[in-house]
Coordinates of C-alpha atoms and ligand atoms in Angstrom, one line a residue:
M1310 CA -121.5 -128.7 -34.8
Y1311 CA -119.2 -131.1 -36.8
Q1312 CA -117.5 -129.4 -39.8
P1313 CA -117.0 -131.7 -42.8
V1314 CA -113.4 -132.4 -43.7
L1315 CA -113.6 -135.2 -46.3
L1316 CA -116.5 -133.5 -48.0
A1317 CA -115.4 -129.9 -47.4
N1318 CA -114.7 -129.3 -51.1
I1319 CA -117.6 -131.1 -52.9
E1320 CA -120.0 -128.2 -53.0
K1321 CA -117.5 -125.9 -54.9
D1322 CA -117.9 -125.4 -58.6
N1323 CA -115.3 -127.5 -60.5
S1324 CA -114.3 -129.2 -57.2
H1325 CA -112.6 -131.9 -59.3
T1326 CA -110.0 -129.6 -60.9
L1327 CA -106.5 -129.0 -59.6
A1328 CA -107.0 -125.2 -59.6
V1329 CA -110.0 -125.5 -57.1
Y1330 CA -108.3 -128.1 -55.0
E1331 CA -105.1 -126.0 -54.6
A1332 CA -107.1 -122.8 -54.0
G1333 CA -108.6 -124.6 -51.0
G1334 CA -105.2 -125.6 -49.6
G1335 CA -104.8 -128.8 -51.6
Y1336 CA -101.4 -130.3 -51.8
R1337 CA -100.2 -128.0 -49.1
T1338 CA -99.7 -130.9 -46.8
L1339 CA -97.8 -132.9 -49.4
R1340 CA -95.4 -130.0 -50.0
R1341 CA -94.7 -129.7 -46.3
V1342 CA -94.3 -133.4 -45.7
L1343 CA -91.9 -133.9 -48.7
K1344 CA -89.8 -131.1 -47.3
G1345 CA -89.8 -131.8 -43.6
M1346 CA -90.8 -135.5 -42.8
S1347 CA -89.2 -138.8 -43.5
P1348 CA -91.4 -141.8 -44.7
A1349 CA -90.9 -143.3 -41.3
D1350 CA -92.3 -140.1 -39.6
V1351 CA -95.4 -140.2 -41.8
A1352 CA -95.9 -143.9 -41.1
A1353 CA -95.4 -143.2 -37.4
A1354 CA -98.0 -140.3 -37.4
V1355 CA -100.5 -142.6 -39.2
Q1356 CA -99.9 -145.4 -36.7
S1357 CA -100.3 -143.1 -33.7
S1358 CA -103.5 -141.7 -35.1
N1359 CA -105.0 -145.3 -34.8
L1360 CA -106.6 -144.8 -38.2
R1361 CA -108.5 -147.9 -39.1
G1362 CA -109.3 -149.0 -42.7
R1363 CA -112.5 -147.7 -44.1
G1364 CA -112.9 -150.6 -46.6
G1365 CA -114.8 -152.9 -44.3
A1366 CA -112.4 -154.8 -41.9
G1367 CA -111.3 -151.8 -39.8
F1368 CA -107.7 -153.0 -39.6
P1369 CA -105.3 -150.4 -38.3
T1370 CA -103.6 -148.8 -41.3
G1371 CA -100.2 -147.9 -39.6
L1372 CA -100.0 -151.4 -38.4
K1373 CA -100.6 -152.9 -41.8
W1374 CA -97.9 -150.6 -43.3
S1375 CA -95.5 -151.8 -40.6
F1376 CA -95.7 -155.4 -42.0
L1377 CA -93.9 -154.4 -45.2
P1378 CA -90.4 -155.8 -45.1
K1379 CA -87.8 -153.2 -44.4
D1380 CA -84.9 -154.5 -46.3
R1381 CA -86.2 -156.4 -49.3
P1382 CA -84.9 -155.1 -52.7
G1383 CA -87.4 -154.4 -55.4
P1384 CA -90.5 -152.5 -55.8
I1385 CA -93.3 -151.9 -53.2
Y1386 CA -96.8 -151.4 -54.7
L1387 CA -99.7 -149.5 -53.3
C1388 CA -103.2 -150.6 -54.5
V1389 CA -106.0 -148.2 -54.0
N1390 CA -109.1 -150.2 -53.5
A1391 CA -111.8 -148.2 -55.4
D1392 CA -113.8 -151.3 -56.3
E1393 CA -116.6 -150.3 -53.9
S1394 CA -118.6 -153.4 -54.5
E1395 CA -120.4 -153.6 -51.1
P1396 CA -124.2 -153.2 -51.6
G1397 CA -125.3 -149.9 -50.0
T1398 CA -121.9 -148.2 -50.4
F1399 CA -121.0 -145.3 -52.6
C1400 CA -118.8 -142.9 -50.5
N1401 CA -115.6 -143.7 -52.4
R1402 CA -117.6 -142.7 -55.6
V1403 CA -118.4 -139.3 -54.1
L1404 CA -114.8 -138.7 -53.2
M1405 CA -113.5 -139.8 -56.6
E1406 CA -116.1 -137.9 -58.7
L1407 CA -116.2 -134.6 -56.7
D1408 CA -112.8 -134.5 -55.1
P1409 CA -110.3 -136.7 -56.9
H1410 CA -107.3 -134.6 -56.0
Q1411 CA -108.0 -135.4 -52.2
V1412 CA -107.7 -139.2 -53.1
I1413 CA -104.6 -138.6 -55.1
E1414 CA -102.9 -136.5 -52.4
G1415 CA -103.7 -139.3 -49.9
T1416 CA -102.3 -141.8 -52.3
I1417 CA -99.1 -139.9 -52.8
L1418 CA -98.6 -139.4 -49.0
S1419 CA -99.3 -143.1 -48.3
G1420 CA -97.1 -144.1 -51.2
Y1421 CA -94.3 -141.9 -49.7
A1422 CA -94.8 -143.5 -46.2
T1423 CA -94.7 -147.0 -47.5
R1424 CA -91.9 -146.3 -50.1
A1425 CA -94.1 -147.4 -53.0
S1426 CA -92.9 -146.6 -56.4
T1427 CA -96.2 -147.4 -58.2
A1428 CA -99.8 -147.0 -57.2
Y1429 CA -102.7 -148.7 -59.0
I1430 CA -106.2 -147.4 -58.5
Y1431 CA -108.4 -150.4 -58.9
L1432 CA -111.6 -148.8 -59.9
R1433 CA -115.1 -150.3 -59.9
Y1434 CA -116.0 -150.9 -63.6
E1435 CA -119.4 -149.3 -63.3
Y1436 CA -117.9 -145.8 -62.3
P1437 CA -117.3 -144.1 -65.7
L1438 CA -117.4 -140.6 -64.2
S1439 CA -114.9 -141.5 -61.5
L1440 CA -112.7 -142.9 -64.3
R1441 CA -112.9 -139.6 -66.2
R1442 CA -112.4 -137.4 -63.2
L1443 CA -109.5 -139.4 -61.8
Q1444 CA -107.7 -139.7 -65.0
Q1445 CA -108.0 -135.9 -65.6
A1446 CA -106.7 -135.3 -62.1
I1447 CA -103.8 -137.7 -62.7
D1448 CA -102.9 -136.0 -65.9
E1449 CA -103.0 -132.6 -64.2
C1450 CA -100.7 -133.9 -61.5
Y1451 CA -98.1 -135.2 -64.0
R1452 CA -98.2 -131.8 -65.7
A1453 CA -97.7 -129.9 -62.4
G1454 CA -94.9 -132.2 -61.1
L1455 CA -97.0 -133.8 -58.4
L1456 CA -96.6 -137.2 -59.9
G1457 CA -93.8 -139.0 -61.8
K1458 CA -90.1 -138.7 -61.3
H1459 CA -89.0 -136.5 -58.3
V1460 CA -92.4 -135.4 -57.0
L1461 CA -92.2 -131.6 -56.4
G1462 CA -88.5 -131.8 -56.9
S1463 CA -88.0 -134.3 -54.1
E1464 CA -86.2 -137.6 -54.0
Y1465 CA -89.5 -139.5 -54.1
S1466 CA -91.0 -140.7 -57.4
L1467 CA -94.4 -142.2 -57.9
D1468 CA -96.4 -143.3 -60.9
V1469 CA -100.2 -143.8 -60.6
Y1470 CA -102.3 -145.9 -62.9
I1471 CA -106.0 -146.6 -63.1
H1472 CA -107.1 -150.2 -63.7
R1473 CA -110.8 -150.8 -64.4
G1474 CA -112.2 -153.5 -62.3
A1475 CA -113.7 -156.8 -63.5
A1476 CA -117.2 -156.0 -62.2
A1477 CA -117.6 -158.7 -59.5
Y1478 CA -118.0 -158.3 -55.7
V1479 CA -115.0 -160.5 -55.0
C1480 CA -112.7 -158.1 -57.0
G1481 CA -112.9 -155.9 -53.9
E1482 CA -111.3 -158.5 -51.6
E1483 CA -107.7 -157.5 -51.5
T1484 CA -106.1 -160.6 -52.9
G1485 CA -108.9 -161.1 -55.5
L1486 CA -108.1 -157.4 -56.5
I1487 CA -104.4 -158.3 -56.8
E1488 CA -105.2 -161.3 -59.0
S1489 CA -107.4 -159.3 -61.1
L1490 CA -104.8 -156.6 -61.5
E1491 CA -102.4 -159.3 -62.6
G1492 CA -104.8 -160.1 -65.4
K1493 CA -106.3 -163.2 -63.9
R1494 CA -109.7 -164.2 -62.7
A1495 CA -110.3 -162.5 -59.3
W1496 CA -110.0 -165.5 -57.1
P1497 CA -108.9 -164.5 -53.6
R1498 CA -105.6 -166.1 -52.4
I1499 CA -105.0 -168.3 -49.4
K1500 CA -103.3 -166.2 -46.7
P1501 CA -100.6 -166.2 -45.5
P1502 CA -98.6 -164.9 -47.2
F1503 CA -100.4 -161.6 -46.8
P1504 CA -100.0 -158.9 -49.4
A1505 CA -97.6 -156.9 -47.3
V1506 CA -95.1 -159.7 -47.8
E1507 CA -96.2 -161.1 -51.1
G1508 CA -98.8 -159.2 -53.0
L1509 CA -99.0 -157.8 -56.5
F1510 CA -96.6 -159.6 -58.9
R1511 CA -95.4 -161.4 -55.7
K1512 CA -93.9 -158.1 -54.3
P1513 CA -94.7 -156.4 -51.0
T1514 CA -98.0 -154.6 -51.5
V1515 CA -100.3 -152.4 -49.5
V1516 CA -104.0 -152.4 -50.3
N1517 CA -106.0 -149.5 -48.8
N1518 CA -109.5 -148.1 -49.4
V1519 CA -110.0 -144.7 -51.0
E1520 CA -111.6 -143.2 -47.9
T1521 CA -108.7 -144.4 -45.7
L1522 CA -106.2 -142.7 -48.0
A1523 CA -108.2 -139.5 -47.9
C1524 CA -108.0 -139.6 -44.1
V1525 CA -104.2 -139.7 -44.3
V1526 CA -104.1 -136.2 -45.8
H1527 CA -106.0 -134.7 -42.8
I1528 CA -104.0 -136.6 -40.2
L1529 CA -100.9 -135.1 -41.6
D1530 CA -102.5 -131.7 -42.1
R1531 CA -104.3 -131.2 -38.8
G1532 CA -102.3 -133.6 -36.6
V1533 CA -102.7 -136.8 -34.8
D1534 CA -104.4 -135.1 -31.7
W1535 CA -107.0 -133.6 -33.9
F1536 CA -107.8 -137.0 -35.4
R1537 CA -107.9 -138.7 -32.1
S1538 CA -110.2 -136.0 -30.7
I1539 CA -113.0 -137.2 -33.1
G1540 CA -114.9 -140.4 -32.7
T1541 CA -115.1 -143.1 -30.0
P1542 CA -112.0 -143.7 -27.6
P1543 CA -110.9 -147.3 -26.9
D1544 CA -113.0 -149.4 -24.6
P1545 CA -111.1 -149.3 -21.2
H1546 CA -112.3 -152.9 -20.6
D1547 CA -111.0 -154.2 -23.9
P1548 CA -107.2 -153.9 -24.2
R1549 CA -107.3 -154.9 -27.9
D1550 CA -109.7 -152.1 -28.9
P1551 CA -107.8 -149.4 -30.6
G1552 CA -110.8 -147.0 -30.6
S1553 CA -112.7 -145.7 -33.6
F1554 CA -111.2 -142.3 -34.5
G1555 CA -111.7 -139.7 -37.2
P1556 CA -114.1 -138.5 -39.7
K1557 CA -116.4 -141.0 -41.4
L1558 CA -118.6 -141.0 -44.5
Y1559 CA -122.0 -142.5 -44.0
C1560 CA -123.9 -143.7 -47.1
L1561 CA -127.6 -143.7 -46.5
S1562 CA -130.1 -145.4 -48.9
G1563 CA -133.2 -147.4 -48.8
H1564 CA -136.5 -146.2 -47.3
V1565 CA -135.4 -142.8 -46.1
S1566 CA -136.4 -139.3 -47.0
R1567 CA -133.0 -137.9 -48.1
P1568 CA -130.7 -140.7 -49.2
G1569 CA -127.1 -139.7 -49.8
C1570 CA -123.5 -139.6 -48.6
Y1571 CA -122.9 -137.7 -45.4
E1572 CA -120.0 -136.9 -43.2
G1573 CA -119.8 -137.1 -39.4
P1574 CA -117.5 -138.2 -36.6
L1575 CA -117.3 -142.0 -36.3
G1576 CA -119.6 -143.3 -33.6
L1577 CA -122.9 -141.4 -34.5
T1578 CA -125.9 -143.5 -33.7
C1579 CA -127.8 -145.2 -36.5
R1580 CA -130.8 -143.2 -35.4
D1581 CA -128.9 -139.9 -35.7
V1582 CA -127.7 -140.8 -39.2
I1583 CA -131.3 -141.7 -40.3
E1584 CA -132.9 -138.7 -38.6
E1585 CA -130.4 -135.9 -38.8
F1586 CA -128.9 -136.6 -42.2
G1587 CA -131.7 -138.6 -43.9
G1588 CA -134.7 -136.6 -42.6
G1589 CA -136.2 -139.8 -41.1
V1590 CA -137.9 -142.9 -42.6
W1591 CA -139.7 -142.0 -45.8
K1592 CA -143.5 -141.5 -46.1
G1593 CA -143.8 -141.0 -42.3
R1594 CA -143.3 -144.7 -41.7
K1595 CA -141.3 -146.4 -39.1
A1596 CA -138.1 -148.4 -39.5
K1597 CA -138.5 -152.2 -39.3
A1598 CA -134.8 -152.9 -39.7
V1599 CA -131.5 -151.2 -40.8
V1600 CA -128.5 -152.6 -42.4
P1601 CA -125.7 -150.8 -40.5
G1602 CA -122.7 -151.0 -42.8
G1603 CA -123.3 -152.6 -46.1
L1604 CA -125.4 -155.8 -46.8
S1605 CA -122.7 -158.2 -45.4
T1606 CA -122.8 -156.6 -41.9
G1607 CA -126.4 -158.0 -41.2
L1608 CA -129.3 -156.1 -39.6
L1609 CA -130.3 -154.0 -36.7
T1610 CA -133.9 -154.1 -35.4
A1611 CA -135.9 -150.9 -34.8
G1612 CA -135.1 -151.4 -31.0
E1613 CA -131.3 -151.3 -31.9
L1614 CA -131.2 -148.0 -33.7
D1615 CA -129.3 -146.3 -30.9
T1616 CA -126.3 -148.5 -31.8
R1617 CA -123.2 -146.5 -32.3
L1618 CA -121.8 -146.7 -35.8
D1619 CA -118.2 -147.3 -34.9
F1620 CA -116.0 -150.3 -35.0
T1621 CA -117.5 -151.9 -31.9
G1622 CA -121.2 -150.8 -31.8
P1623 CA -122.6 -153.1 -34.5
V1624 CA -120.6 -156.1 -33.2
Q1625 CA -122.2 -155.5 -29.7
A1626 CA -125.6 -155.5 -31.4
G1627 CA -124.9 -158.9 -32.9
C1628 CA -123.8 -157.8 -36.4
L1629 CA -120.7 -158.5 -38.3
G1630 CA -119.2 -155.0 -37.8
L1631 CA -119.2 -151.4 -39.0
G1632 CA -118.2 -152.5 -42.5
T1633 CA -118.4 -149.5 -44.8
A1634 CA -121.1 -147.6 -42.9
G1635 CA -123.4 -148.1 -45.7
V1636 CA -126.7 -147.7 -43.9
I1637 CA -129.8 -149.2 -45.7
V1638 CA -133.2 -148.5 -44.2
L1639 CA -136.1 -150.9 -44.4
D1640 CA -139.4 -149.5 -43.5
E1641 CA -142.2 -151.3 -41.6
T1642 CA -143.9 -152.5 -44.7
Y1643 CA -141.0 -154.3 -46.1
S1644 CA -140.9 -158.1 -46.1
M1645 CA -138.0 -159.7 -44.4
I1646 CA -138.5 -162.7 -46.7
D1647 CA -137.8 -160.4 -49.6
F1648 CA -134.8 -158.9 -47.9
L1649 CA -133.3 -162.4 -47.3
H1650 CA -134.2 -163.5 -50.8
N1651 CA -132.4 -160.5 -52.4
S1652 CA -129.5 -160.9 -50.0
C1653 CA -129.0 -164.7 -50.7
R1654 CA -129.4 -164.0 -54.5
F1655 CA -126.5 -161.6 -54.4
F1656 CA -124.1 -163.6 -52.4
A1657 CA -124.8 -166.9 -54.3
H1658 CA -124.3 -165.0 -57.6
E1659 CA -121.0 -163.4 -56.4
S1660 CA -119.4 -166.4 -54.7
C1661 CA -116.3 -167.1 -56.8
G1662 CA -116.7 -170.9 -56.2
Q1663 CA -113.3 -171.8 -55.0
C1664 CA -114.4 -172.9 -51.5
T1665 CA -117.1 -175.6 -51.2
P1666 CA -118.8 -174.2 -48.1
C1667 CA -119.2 -170.8 -49.8
R1668 CA -120.1 -172.1 -53.3
E1669 CA -122.5 -174.7 -52.0
G1670 CA -123.7 -173.0 -48.9
T1671 CA -124.7 -169.7 -50.5
Q1672 CA -126.5 -171.7 -53.2
W1673 CA -128.3 -173.9 -50.7
A1674 CA -129.4 -171.0 -48.7
L1675 CA -130.8 -169.2 -51.8
E1676 CA -132.7 -172.3 -52.8
M1677 CA -134.2 -172.7 -49.4
V1678 CA -135.3 -169.1 -49.2
E1679 CA -136.7 -169.3 -52.7
R1680 CA -138.7 -172.3 -51.6
I1681 CA -139.9 -170.5 -48.5
K1682 CA -140.8 -167.5 -50.6
A1683 CA -142.7 -169.7 -53.0
G1684 CA -145.0 -171.0 -50.2
R1685 CA -143.2 -174.4 -49.8
G1686 CA -141.2 -173.6 -46.7
R1687 CA -141.0 -175.8 -43.6
L1688 CA -140.4 -174.4 -40.1
R1689 CA -137.3 -176.4 -39.8
D1690 CA -135.9 -174.8 -42.8
L1691 CA -135.2 -171.9 -40.6
D1692 CA -132.8 -173.9 -38.4
L1693 CA -131.2 -175.4 -41.5
L1694 CA -130.6 -171.9 -42.8
L1695 CA -129.0 -170.9 -39.5
E1696 CA -126.8 -174.1 -39.6
I1697 CA -125.5 -173.1 -43.0
A1698 CA -124.9 -169.6 -41.9
D1699 CA -123.1 -170.6 -38.7
T1700 CA -120.8 -172.9 -40.5
I1701 CA -119.6 -171.1 -43.7
G1702 CA -117.1 -168.3 -43.6
I1703 CA -113.5 -167.3 -42.8
I1704 CA -114.3 -166.8 -39.1
P1705 CA -115.4 -170.4 -38.6
G1706 CA -112.3 -171.2 -40.7
T1707 CA -113.9 -172.9 -43.7
T1708 CA -113.3 -170.4 -46.6
I1709 CA -110.5 -168.5 -48.1
C1710 CA -112.0 -165.0 -48.0
G1711 CA -114.7 -163.1 -46.0
L1712 CA -117.4 -163.2 -48.7
A1713 CA -119.0 -166.2 -47.0
D1714 CA -119.1 -164.4 -43.6
G1715 CA -120.9 -161.6 -45.5
A1716 CA -123.3 -164.0 -46.9
A1717 CA -124.0 -165.5 -43.5
W1718 CA -124.7 -162.4 -41.4
P1719 CA -127.9 -161.3 -43.2
I1720 CA -129.2 -164.9 -42.7
K1721 CA -128.3 -165.1 -39.1
N1722 CA -129.7 -161.7 -38.3
A1723 CA -132.8 -161.9 -40.4
I1724 CA -133.9 -165.2 -38.9
R1725 CA -132.7 -164.7 -35.3
K1726 CA -134.1 -161.2 -35.1
F1727 CA -137.3 -161.6 -37.2
R1728 CA -138.1 -165.3 -36.6
D1729 CA -141.7 -164.6 -35.9
E1730 CA -142.2 -163.1 -39.3
F1731 CA -140.6 -166.1 -41.1
E1732 CA -142.7 -168.6 -39.0
D1733 CA -145.8 -166.7 -39.6
Y1734 CA -145.1 -166.6 -43.4
I1735 CA -144.4 -170.3 -43.5
R1736 CA -147.5 -171.2 -41.5
R1737 CA -149.7 -169.0 -43.7
T1738 CA -148.3 -170.0 -47.0
N1739 CA -147.7 -173.7 -46.3
P1740 CA -150.2 -174.6 -43.6
A1741 CA -150.3 -178.3 -44.4
G1742 CA -146.5 -178.4 -44.0
Y1743 CA -146.4 -179.7 -47.6
G1744 CA -142.8 -180.8 -48.5
V1745 CA -141.8 -182.0 -44.9
T1746 CA -141.6 -185.7 -45.9
E1747 CA -142.1 -185.8 -49.6
P1748 CA -140.1 -184.4 -52.6
V1749 CA -141.1 -180.9 -53.4
P1750 CA -141.8 -180.3 -57.1
A1751 CA -139.3 -177.8 -58.5
M1752 CA -140.6 -174.4 -59.5
G1753 CA -139.4 -171.2 -61.0
E1754 CA -135.6 -170.8 -61.1
V1755 CA -135.3 -174.0 -59.2
V1756 CA -136.5 -176.1 -62.2
S1757 CA -133.1 -176.2 -63.8
R1758 CA -131.4 -177.4 -60.4
Q1759 CA -133.3 -180.5 -59.6
Y1760 CA -130.5 -181.5 -57.1
S1761 CA -131.5 -178.7 -54.8
V1762 CA -134.9 -180.0 -54.3
D1763 CA -133.5 -183.5 -53.5
S1764 CA -131.0 -182.0 -51.1
S1765 CA -133.7 -180.2 -49.1
V1766 CA -135.5 -183.5 -48.7
H1767 CA -132.5 -185.5 -47.6
I1768 CA -131.7 -182.9 -45.0
Ligands
FMN839 C1 -115.9 -160.1 -50.6 C2 -115.2 -158.9 -50.2 C3 -115.3 -157.6 -50.9 C4 -114.6 -156.6 -50.5 N1 -114.8 -155.3 -51.2 C5 -114.1 -154.2 -50.9 C6 -114.2 -153.1 -51.7 O1 -115.0 -153.0 -52.6 N2 -113.6 -152.0 -51.3 C7 -112.6 -152.0 -50.2 O2 -112.0 -151.1 -49.9 N3 -112.5 -153.1 -49.5 C8 -113.2 -154.3 -49.8 N4 -113.0 -155.4 -49.1 C9 -112.0 -155.3 -48.0 C10 -110.6 -155.6 -48.5 O3 -110.3 -157.0 -48.6 C11 -109.5 -154.9 -47.7 O4 -109.7 -155.3 -46.4 C12 -109.5 -153.4 -47.8 O5 -109.4 -152.9 -49.1 C13 -108.3 -152.9 -47.0 O6 -108.3 -151.4 -47.0 P1 -108.5 -150.6 -45.7 O7 -107.5 -151.3 -44.7 O8 -108.1 -149.3 -46.1 O9 -109.9 -150.8 -45.3 C14 -113.7 -156.5 -49.4 C15 -113.6 -157.7 -48.7 C16 -114.3 -158.8 -49.1 C17 -114.1 -160.1 -48.3
SF4_840 S1 -115.1 -167.6 -49.6 FE1 -116.4 -167.7 -51.4 S2 -115.8 -165.9 -52.6 FE2 -114.2 -166.2 -51.1 S3 -112.7 -167.4 -52.1 FE3 -114.0 -168.9 -51.1 S4 -115.7 -169.3 -52.8 FE4 -114.5 -167.5 -53.4

């Protein structure tokens, strides 16, 4: 019975144009807010809605905005995180390509609430249609007085620029994004200071995801009570749980009959998303495992498909979190060794290299998985992989940013939840336990990295 809100416009012809957006009620909220609400009123509404960021971490948006210093002279910046680099995630792209004005209305409203004078849309490099559509929408807005000096004749002024990203996963991490926007290599910064205090050009900065900003439009249009009537309420046994409210875009990919971007309330079960939206696992097969929220969130088993996709469900099922709600289905024929190999390749390639545990840990993990895959694995490699996974990351406190956590969860979940398959594979492919006590000849990609072979022996 759920009526789409975020995707309400996308089926219309020319949904990306100002005329179609306004005909459907677009910018109505902005007009009303600029006439009748102060920036503090808008920020208070967003805070009471308990909107949580859709970019991955689920941090409460209103709370983040409240960290901006109140009395600091100089500009405040708003960075729209449109880097969308998490594997399995493409909902920002759908919004930017098919309803860019919704994104811009959310940007203007959020800029007003945070008193930002400039907004930068940091756009994933590989999204050329988003670039064209967003730029066209921004140009239309300037012509219509919706951007620039005195937005719609009000006291508020806002300029919006698009900045094409540098095409790396870590560019989506908020301080990597800021460094990249400043023209530098996207190396995440040590925090504190957090961007709200010292961000872009060392000025107070808010970084929010595209979908988060789109939600702001509807909170102000339909009201806080409406927003809080959708989703999962706070857990009464956990005083720190702000609940999981509002509409959510679920990206569905992998071995599913109808992959795509779908909208529902936060807290649908993973099974519902696959069955109702996706038409079930493809080719009449069963699911073996499902990535619940983008690759870095880990894996659910077939027995965990009734997990609610809200901010607590995946955590209770032993995953990192909801992430971006990028659901990737792996069918019963898919090898978990291949899954782990792909995952480790991605994170080792994307580690920016600043922190030793991340740089070395992701590479060691990859080399061990390559060796297992090549038929030279040892049973105890599985525990070594788990040891690496349990010790790298911002949550154990050994790295600057969360990329290493993201690298660790697929390893932890694949081995802990599918250990039998790994053990079986190692026993079948390396029955003599070759390599347990003697150096393993390098092969394939490993040839050029002889040290990795040695390291596996010394361990
Ligand atoms: C390695 C890494 C990559 C990230 N990539 C993205 C991304 O592509 N888009 C995004 O919105 N957030 C990404 N994030 C999360 C951002 O750091 C930040 O939390 C988010 O943009 C805040 O917006 P929100 O509060 O609206 O979710 C990433 C985080 C990490 C650690
Ligand atoms: S955790 Fe990894 S990606 Fe993040 S700053 Fe450190 S080395 Fe770079």
